[in-house]
Coordinates of C-alpha atoms and ligand atoms in Angstrom, one line a residue:
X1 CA 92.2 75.4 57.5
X2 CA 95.7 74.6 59.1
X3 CA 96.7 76.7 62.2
X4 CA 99.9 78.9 61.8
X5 CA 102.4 77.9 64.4
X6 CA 104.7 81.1 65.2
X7 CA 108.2 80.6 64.5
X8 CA 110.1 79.6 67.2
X9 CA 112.6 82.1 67.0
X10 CA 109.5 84.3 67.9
X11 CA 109.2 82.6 70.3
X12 CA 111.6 83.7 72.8
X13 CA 111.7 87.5 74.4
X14 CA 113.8 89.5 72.3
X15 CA 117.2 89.6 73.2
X16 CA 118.5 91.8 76.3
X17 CA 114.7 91.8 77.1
X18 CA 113.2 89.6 80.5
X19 CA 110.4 87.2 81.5
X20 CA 110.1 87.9 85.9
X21 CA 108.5 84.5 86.6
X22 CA 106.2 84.7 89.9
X23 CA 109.2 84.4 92.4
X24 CA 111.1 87.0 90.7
X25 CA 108.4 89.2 90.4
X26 CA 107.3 88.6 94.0
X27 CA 111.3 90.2 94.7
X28 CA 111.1 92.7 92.3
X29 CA 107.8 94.0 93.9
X30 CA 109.4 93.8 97.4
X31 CA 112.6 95.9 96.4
X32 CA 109.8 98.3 94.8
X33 CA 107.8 97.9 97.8
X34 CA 110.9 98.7 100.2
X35 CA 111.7 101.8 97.9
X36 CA 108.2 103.0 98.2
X37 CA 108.6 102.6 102.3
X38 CA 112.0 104.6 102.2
X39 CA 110.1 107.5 99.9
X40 CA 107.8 107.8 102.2
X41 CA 110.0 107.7 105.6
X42 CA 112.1 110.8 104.3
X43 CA 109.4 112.3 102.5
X44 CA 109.8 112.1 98.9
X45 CA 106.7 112.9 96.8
X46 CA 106.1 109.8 94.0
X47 CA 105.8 110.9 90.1
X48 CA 105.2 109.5 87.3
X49 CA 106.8 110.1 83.7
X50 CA 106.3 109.1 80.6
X51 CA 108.9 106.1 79.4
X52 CA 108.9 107.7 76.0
X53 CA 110.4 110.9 75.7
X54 CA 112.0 113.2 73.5
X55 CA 115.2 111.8 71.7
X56 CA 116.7 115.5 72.3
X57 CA 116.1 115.8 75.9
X58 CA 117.4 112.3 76.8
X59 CA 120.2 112.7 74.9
X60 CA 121.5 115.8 75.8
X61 CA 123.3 115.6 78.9
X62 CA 123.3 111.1 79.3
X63 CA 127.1 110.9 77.5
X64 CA 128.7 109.5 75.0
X65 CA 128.8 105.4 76.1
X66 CA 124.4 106.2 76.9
X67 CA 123.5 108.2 74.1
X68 CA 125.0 105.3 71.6
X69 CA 122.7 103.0 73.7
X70 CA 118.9 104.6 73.1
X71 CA 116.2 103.0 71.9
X72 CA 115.7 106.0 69.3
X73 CA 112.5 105.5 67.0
X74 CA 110.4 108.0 64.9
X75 CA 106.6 107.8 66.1
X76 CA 104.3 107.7 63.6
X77 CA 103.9 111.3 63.7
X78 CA 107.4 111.7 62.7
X79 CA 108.8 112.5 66.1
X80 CA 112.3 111.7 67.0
X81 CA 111.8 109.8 70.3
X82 CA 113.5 107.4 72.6
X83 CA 112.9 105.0 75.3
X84 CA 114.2 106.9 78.2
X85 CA 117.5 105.6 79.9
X86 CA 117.6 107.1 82.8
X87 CA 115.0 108.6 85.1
X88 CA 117.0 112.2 85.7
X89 CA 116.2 114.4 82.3
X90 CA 112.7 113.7 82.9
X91 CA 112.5 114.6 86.5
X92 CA 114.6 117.4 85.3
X93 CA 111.9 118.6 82.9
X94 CA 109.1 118.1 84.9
X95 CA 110.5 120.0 88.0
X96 CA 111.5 123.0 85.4
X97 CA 108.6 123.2 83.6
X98 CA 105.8 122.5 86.1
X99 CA 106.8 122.8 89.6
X100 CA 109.3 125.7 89.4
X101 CA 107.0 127.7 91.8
X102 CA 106.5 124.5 94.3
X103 CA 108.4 125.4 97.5
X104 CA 111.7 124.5 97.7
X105 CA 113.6 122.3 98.4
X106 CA 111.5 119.6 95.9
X107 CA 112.0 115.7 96.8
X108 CA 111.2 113.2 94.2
X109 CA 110.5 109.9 94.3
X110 CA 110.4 107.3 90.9
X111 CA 110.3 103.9 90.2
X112 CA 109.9 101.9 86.6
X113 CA 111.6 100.6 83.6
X114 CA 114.5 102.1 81.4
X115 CA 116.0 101.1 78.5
X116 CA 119.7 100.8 77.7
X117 CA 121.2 98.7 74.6
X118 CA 123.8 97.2 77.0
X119 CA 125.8 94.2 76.1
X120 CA 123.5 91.8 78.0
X121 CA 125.4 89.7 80.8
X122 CA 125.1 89.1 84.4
X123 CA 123.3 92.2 86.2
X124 CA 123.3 94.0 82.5
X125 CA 119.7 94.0 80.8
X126 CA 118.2 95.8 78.0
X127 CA 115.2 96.7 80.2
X128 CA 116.1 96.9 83.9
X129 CA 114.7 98.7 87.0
X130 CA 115.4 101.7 89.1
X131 CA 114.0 103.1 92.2
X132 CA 115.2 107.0 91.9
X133 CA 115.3 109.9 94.7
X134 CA 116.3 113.2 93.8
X135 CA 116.5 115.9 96.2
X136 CA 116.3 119.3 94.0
X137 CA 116.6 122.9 95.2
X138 CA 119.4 123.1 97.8
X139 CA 122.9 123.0 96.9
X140 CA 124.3 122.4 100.5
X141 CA 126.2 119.4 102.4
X142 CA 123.2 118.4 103.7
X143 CA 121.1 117.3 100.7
X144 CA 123.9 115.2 99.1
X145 CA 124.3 113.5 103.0
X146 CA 120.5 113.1 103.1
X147 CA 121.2 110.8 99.4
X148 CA 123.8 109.1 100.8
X149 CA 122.1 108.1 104.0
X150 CA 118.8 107.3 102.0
X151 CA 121.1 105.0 99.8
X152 CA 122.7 103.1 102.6
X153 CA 119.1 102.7 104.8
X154 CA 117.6 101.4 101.2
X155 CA 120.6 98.4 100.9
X156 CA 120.2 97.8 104.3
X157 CA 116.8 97.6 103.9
X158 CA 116.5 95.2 101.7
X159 CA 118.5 93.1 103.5
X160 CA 121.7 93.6 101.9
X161 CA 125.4 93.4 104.1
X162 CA 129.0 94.4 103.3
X163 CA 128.2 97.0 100.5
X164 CA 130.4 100.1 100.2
X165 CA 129.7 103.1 98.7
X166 CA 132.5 104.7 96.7
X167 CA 132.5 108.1 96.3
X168 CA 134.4 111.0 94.7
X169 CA 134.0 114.8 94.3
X170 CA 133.6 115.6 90.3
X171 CA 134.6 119.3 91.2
X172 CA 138.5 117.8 92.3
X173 CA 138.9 116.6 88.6
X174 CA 136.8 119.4 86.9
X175 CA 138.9 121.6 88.8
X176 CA 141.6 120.6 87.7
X177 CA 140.7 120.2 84.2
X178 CA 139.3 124.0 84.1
X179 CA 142.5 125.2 85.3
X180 CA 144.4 123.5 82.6
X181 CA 142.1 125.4 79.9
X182 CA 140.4 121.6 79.1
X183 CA 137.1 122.3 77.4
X184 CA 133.9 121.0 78.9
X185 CA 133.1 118.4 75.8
X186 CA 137.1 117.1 76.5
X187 CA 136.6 116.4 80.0
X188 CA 133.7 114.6 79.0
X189 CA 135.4 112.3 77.4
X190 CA 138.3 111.9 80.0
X191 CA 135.4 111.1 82.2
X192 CA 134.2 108.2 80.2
X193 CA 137.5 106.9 79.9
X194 CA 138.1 107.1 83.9
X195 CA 134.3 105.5 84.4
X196 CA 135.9 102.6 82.7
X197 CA 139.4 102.7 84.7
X198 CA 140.9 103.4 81.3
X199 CA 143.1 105.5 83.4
X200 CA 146.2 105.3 81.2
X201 CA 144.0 106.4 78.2
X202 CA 142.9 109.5 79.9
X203 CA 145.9 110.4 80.9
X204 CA 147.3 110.2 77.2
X205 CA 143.9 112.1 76.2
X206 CA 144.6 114.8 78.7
X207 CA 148.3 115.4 77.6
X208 CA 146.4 115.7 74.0
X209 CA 143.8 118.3 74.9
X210 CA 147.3 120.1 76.3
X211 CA 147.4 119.1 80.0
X212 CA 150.6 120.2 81.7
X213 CA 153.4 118.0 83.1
X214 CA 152.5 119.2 86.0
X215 CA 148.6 118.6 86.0
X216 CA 149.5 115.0 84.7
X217 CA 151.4 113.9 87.9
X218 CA 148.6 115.3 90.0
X219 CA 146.3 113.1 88.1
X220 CA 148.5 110.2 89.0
X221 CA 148.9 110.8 92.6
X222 CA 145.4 111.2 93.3
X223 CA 144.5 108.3 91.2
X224 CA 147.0 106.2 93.6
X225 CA 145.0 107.6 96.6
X226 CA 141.5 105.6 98.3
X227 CA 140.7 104.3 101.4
X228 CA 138.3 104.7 103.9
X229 CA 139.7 106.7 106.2
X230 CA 137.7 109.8 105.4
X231 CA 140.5 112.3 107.2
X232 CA 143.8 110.7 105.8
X233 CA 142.0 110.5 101.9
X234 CA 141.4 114.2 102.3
X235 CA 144.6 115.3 103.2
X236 CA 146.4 112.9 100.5
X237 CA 144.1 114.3 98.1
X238 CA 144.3 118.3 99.4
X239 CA 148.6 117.4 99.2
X240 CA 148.3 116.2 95.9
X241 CA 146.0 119.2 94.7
X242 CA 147.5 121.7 96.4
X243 CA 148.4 124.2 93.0
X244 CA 144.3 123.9 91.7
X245 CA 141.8 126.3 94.2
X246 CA 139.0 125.1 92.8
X247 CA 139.7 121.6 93.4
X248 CA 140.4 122.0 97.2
X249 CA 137.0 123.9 97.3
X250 CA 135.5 120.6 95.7
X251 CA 137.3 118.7 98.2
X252 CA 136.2 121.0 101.5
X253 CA 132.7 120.0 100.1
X254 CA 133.3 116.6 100.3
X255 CA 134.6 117.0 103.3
X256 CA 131.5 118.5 105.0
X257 CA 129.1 115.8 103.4
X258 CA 131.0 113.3 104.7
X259 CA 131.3 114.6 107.9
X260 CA 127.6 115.0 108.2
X261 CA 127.8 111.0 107.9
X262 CA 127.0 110.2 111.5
X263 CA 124.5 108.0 112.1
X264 CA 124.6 104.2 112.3
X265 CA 127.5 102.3 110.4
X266 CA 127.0 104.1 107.1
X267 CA 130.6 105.8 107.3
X268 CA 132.1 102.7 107.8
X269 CA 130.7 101.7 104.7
X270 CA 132.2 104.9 102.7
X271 CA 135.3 104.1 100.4
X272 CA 136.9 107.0 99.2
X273 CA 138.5 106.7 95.6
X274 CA 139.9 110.1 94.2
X275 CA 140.6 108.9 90.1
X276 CA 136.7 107.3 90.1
X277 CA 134.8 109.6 87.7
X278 CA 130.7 108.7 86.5
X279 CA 130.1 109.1 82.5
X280 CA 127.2 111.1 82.9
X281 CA 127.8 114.4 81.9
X282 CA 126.0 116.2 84.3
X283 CA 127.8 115.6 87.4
X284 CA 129.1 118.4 89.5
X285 CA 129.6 117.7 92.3
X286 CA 129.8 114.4 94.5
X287 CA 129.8 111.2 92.4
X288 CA 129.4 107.3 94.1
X289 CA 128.3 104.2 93.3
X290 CA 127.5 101.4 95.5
X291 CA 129.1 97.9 95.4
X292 CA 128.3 94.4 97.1
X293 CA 131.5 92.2 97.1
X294 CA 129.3 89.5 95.6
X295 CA 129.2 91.3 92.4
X296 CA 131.5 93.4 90.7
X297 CA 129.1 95.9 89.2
X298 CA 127.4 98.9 90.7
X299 CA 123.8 98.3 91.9
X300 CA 123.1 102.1 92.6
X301 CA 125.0 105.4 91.8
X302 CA 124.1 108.5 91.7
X303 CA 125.2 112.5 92.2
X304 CA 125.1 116.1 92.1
X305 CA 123.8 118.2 88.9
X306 CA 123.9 121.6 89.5
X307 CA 123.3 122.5 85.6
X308 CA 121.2 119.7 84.2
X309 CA 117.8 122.1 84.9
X310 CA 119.7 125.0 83.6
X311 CA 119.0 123.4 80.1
X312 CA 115.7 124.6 80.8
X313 CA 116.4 127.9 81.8
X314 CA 116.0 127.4 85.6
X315 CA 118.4 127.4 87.8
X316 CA 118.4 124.5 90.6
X317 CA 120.9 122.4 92.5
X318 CA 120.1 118.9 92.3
X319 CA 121.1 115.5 93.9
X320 CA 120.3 112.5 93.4
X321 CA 120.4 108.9 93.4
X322 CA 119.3 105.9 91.2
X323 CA 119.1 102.2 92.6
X324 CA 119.2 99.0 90.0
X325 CA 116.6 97.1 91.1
X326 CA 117.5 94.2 88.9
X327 CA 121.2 93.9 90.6
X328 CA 119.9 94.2 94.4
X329 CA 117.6 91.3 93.5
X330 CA 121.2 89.7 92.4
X331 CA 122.8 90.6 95.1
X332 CA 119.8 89.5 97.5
X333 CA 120.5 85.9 95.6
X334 CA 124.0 86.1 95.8
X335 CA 124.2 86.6 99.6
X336 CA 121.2 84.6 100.3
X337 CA 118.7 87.2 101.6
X338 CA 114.7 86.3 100.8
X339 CA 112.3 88.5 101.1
X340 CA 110.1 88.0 104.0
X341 CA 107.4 85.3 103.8
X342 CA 104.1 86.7 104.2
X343 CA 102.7 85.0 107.5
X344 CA 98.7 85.6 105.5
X345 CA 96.4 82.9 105.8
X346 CA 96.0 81.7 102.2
X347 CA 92.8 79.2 101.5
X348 CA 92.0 76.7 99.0
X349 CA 88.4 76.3 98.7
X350 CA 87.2 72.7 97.5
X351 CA 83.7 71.5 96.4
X352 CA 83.9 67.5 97.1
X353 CA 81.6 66.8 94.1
X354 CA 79.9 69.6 91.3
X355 CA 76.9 69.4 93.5
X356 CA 78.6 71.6 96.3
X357 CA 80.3 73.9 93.6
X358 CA 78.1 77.1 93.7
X359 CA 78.4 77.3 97.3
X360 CA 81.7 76.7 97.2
X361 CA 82.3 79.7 94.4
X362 CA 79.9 81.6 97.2
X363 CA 82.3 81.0 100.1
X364 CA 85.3 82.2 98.1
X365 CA 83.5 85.5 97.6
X366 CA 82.7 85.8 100.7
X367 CA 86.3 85.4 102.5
X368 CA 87.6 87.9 100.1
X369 CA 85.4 90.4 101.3
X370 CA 86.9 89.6 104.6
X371 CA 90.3 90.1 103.5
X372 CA 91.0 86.3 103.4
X373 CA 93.4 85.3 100.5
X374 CA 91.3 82.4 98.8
X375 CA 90.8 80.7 95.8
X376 CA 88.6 77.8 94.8
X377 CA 89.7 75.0 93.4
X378 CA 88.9 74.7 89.4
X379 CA 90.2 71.9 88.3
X380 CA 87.6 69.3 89.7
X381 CA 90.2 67.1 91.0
X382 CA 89.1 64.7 94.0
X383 CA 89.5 65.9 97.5
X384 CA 92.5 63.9 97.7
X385 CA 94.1 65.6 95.1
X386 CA 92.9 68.5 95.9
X387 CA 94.9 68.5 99.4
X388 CA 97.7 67.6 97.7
X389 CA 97.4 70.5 95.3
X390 CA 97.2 72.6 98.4
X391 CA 100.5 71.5 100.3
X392 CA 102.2 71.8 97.0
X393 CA 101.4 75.7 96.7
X394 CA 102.0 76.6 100.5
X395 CA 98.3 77.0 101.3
X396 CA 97.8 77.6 105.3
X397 CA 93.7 76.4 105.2
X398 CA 91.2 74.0 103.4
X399 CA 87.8 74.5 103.4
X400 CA 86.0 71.1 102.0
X401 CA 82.6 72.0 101.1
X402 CA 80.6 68.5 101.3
X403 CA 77.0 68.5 100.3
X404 CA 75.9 67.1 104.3
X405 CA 77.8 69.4 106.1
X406 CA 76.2 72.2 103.8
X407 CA 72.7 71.4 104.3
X408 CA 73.7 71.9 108.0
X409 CA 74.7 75.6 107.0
X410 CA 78.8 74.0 107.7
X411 CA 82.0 73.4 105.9
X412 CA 85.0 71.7 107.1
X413 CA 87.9 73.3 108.0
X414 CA 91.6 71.8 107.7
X415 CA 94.7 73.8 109.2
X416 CA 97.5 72.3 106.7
X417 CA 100.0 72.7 109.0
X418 CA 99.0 70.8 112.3
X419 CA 97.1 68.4 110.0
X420 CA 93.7 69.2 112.1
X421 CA 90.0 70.1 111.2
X422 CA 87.2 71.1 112.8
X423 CA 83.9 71.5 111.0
X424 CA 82.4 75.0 111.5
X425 CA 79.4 77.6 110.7
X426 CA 79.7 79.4 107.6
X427 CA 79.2 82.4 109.1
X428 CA 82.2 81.9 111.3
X429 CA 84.8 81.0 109.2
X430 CA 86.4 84.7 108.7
X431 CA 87.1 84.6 112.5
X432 CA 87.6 81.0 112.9
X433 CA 90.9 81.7 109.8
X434 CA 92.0 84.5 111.2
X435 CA 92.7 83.7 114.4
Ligands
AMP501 P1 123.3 104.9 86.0 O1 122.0 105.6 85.6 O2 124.2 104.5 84.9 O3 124.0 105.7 87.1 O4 122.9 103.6 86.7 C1 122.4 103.5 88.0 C2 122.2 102.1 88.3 O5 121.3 101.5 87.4 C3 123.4 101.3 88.2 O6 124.2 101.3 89.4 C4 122.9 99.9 88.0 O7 122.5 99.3 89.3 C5 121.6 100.1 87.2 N1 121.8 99.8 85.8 C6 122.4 100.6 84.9 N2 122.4 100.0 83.7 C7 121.9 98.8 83.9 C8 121.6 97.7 83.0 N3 121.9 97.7 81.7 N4 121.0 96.6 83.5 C9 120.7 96.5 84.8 N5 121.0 97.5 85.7 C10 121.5 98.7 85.2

């Protein structure tokens, strides 16, 4: 009977989709790793959702440019579901329908896979990463400046330099939009267009949807207005929206977030940018996105959604932010940053001949229980070979396990650095690696 080779189209992962080799895993874990540190430093609780979820839920609030982008499938019990995109309508569902009696405020902590069907390209996958923090429950300065800060101490973390965070009020352009009589589902799509700097486009949409003359040259003053002087922005921006209330109330708020914005260098990092708008339609509040200048897409972003539990019938502020772990390990690359090497003994255990192999498999056993990274070579190569092997991968001791020395209850063991071995008790060898 011949043996079915699978076609090599089949071969490869499906488009959009990855292979992490070890080393990329190995910086994929650390990011994680790091994430997991941060959650617990400013107390955010881990949990863990499901990556299938309703199609309904997922698409009700993600936006136009997202919801055309879900993995939709029908299960085989005939459910409309999709592989979530984003972490925020399930955190969103789980706070509302099983933790609306925990204490308030409620911080969340997730990390795993989502699914996009993104043009694939540099930093743009079909399956990528996020770590995600969401502070739910309080709707004051202070939570969106605790995101913030968590967001700067997790790129600086990691190892990361030079990256600014933009940010932006939603409230300022919702403002003015509401005062203009601009339905919700219109802004929406002005939104998408300014998340793309389409800003000529929106403008045109806006005069469409019946914007005034006077609403259009506000939007093109404050699109003319960044920087990162936090006081001068404001007052541009509080000049330029002087006739729309409820934008200078959005813009106060900013204000006070900002000014909470303290600590360490993190300010200096801020760049204000008052036409920058996020396609997600849940936004209400502050908006930002963070930037490397290695790379000219966002590796986190993130905000305030004040309604998006209200779906559920419970009212709760929300912030939060969610981190691309696939782009910070780009941006690690791109500015050179490497995770730490562990400084762990790591041992190569070698039987010189079959004769010594069963102690050999015994002594690998052992050093595990002590906590000693080993593993026994498997391939029967020679003990010349064998050493070789051994520089190759990095591995800090040899143990050669000879038949004499055995009898003698005794191993030998080599420090492949300094080139030097001793022989020594078996019993002794988890203190003799160690230290
Ligand atoms: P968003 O949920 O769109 O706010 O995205 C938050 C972060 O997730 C972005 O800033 C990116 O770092 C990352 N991200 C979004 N889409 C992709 C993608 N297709 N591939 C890799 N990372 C992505």
């Amino acid at each position: 009977m011949g043996l079915t080779y699978l076609r090599p189209s089949f071969r490869q992962t499906v488009r959009g989709m990855r292979d992490f080799l070890p080393e990329d895993a190995w910086k994929l874990r650390f990011i994680e790793e790091t994430a997991r540190r941060l959650a617990r430093l400013y107390d955010y609780d881990e949990v863990i959702t499901p990556v299938i979820e309703h199609y309904e839920l997922l698409a009700a609030k993600i936006g136009e440019e997202n919801r055309k982008r879900m993995y939709v499938f029908e299960d085989l019990g005939g459910r409309k579901v999709a592989l979530r995109p984003e972490f925020t309508a399930s955190i969103a569902r789980l706070v509302a329908t099983k933790m609306v009696s925990a204490p308030k405020p409620i911080r969340l902590f997730s990390v795993g896979s989502l699914y996009r069907y993104d043009e694939p390209q540099l930093g743009r996958y079909r399956e990528f990463w996020q770590a995600n923090y969401e502070l739910i429950g309080s709707s004051n300065p202070e939570a969106d400046a605790e995101i913030l800060s968590l967001t700067g101490d997790f790129l600086s973390s990691v190892g990361l330099k030079n990256f600014m965070i933009k940010v932006n009020h939603m409230g300022i352009l919702r403002g003015i939009f509401e005062s203009e009589g601009i339905l919700e589902n219109e802004q929406n799509t002005i939104m998408q267009l300014l998340d793309k700097k389409e800003r000529d486009r929106a403008l045109k949409l806006a005069e469409e949807y019946g914007a005034s003359g006077k609403c259009l040259e506000t939007l093109k003053s404050l699109f003319e207005i960044g920087g990162n002087d936090k006081n001068s922005v404001v007052n541009e921006i509080s000049e330029a929206v002087k006739d729309y209330p409820v934008a200078i109330n959005s813009l106060n708020n900013l204000s006070k977030i900002i000014d909470l914005i303290e600590y360490g260098d993190l300010r200096a990092n801020l760049y204000f940018e008052a036409g920058f708008a996020r396609g997600l339609e849940y936004y209400t509040g502050i908006i930002f996105e963070a930037y490397v200048p290695e790379l000219n897409i966002a590796v986190g972003g993130g905000g305030r959604y004040d309604k998006l539990i209200n779906l559920f019938g419970v009212e709760m502020p929300a912030v939060g932010v969610a981190l691309g772990m696939d782009r910070i390990m780009l941006a690690m690359e791109k500015q050179g940053v490497n995770p730490p090497k562990s400084e762990t003994a790591r041992v190569l255990v070698i039987p010189v001949n079959e004769s010594t192999i069963a102690e050999a498999f015994k002594i690998s056993t052992m050093l595990r229980r002590s906590n000693i990274i080993a593993r026994m070579e498997t391939m029967r190569r020679s003990l010349a070979r064998s050493l070789s092997d051994a520089s190759r991968r990095g591995i800090t001791h040899t143990i050669i396990v000879g038949p004499k020395e055995i009898r003698e209850g005794k191993v030998v063991l080599r420090d492949m650095r300094s080139k030097s071995q001793i022989e020594v008790k078996i019993e002794d060898l988890p203190n003799k690696i160690k230290t």
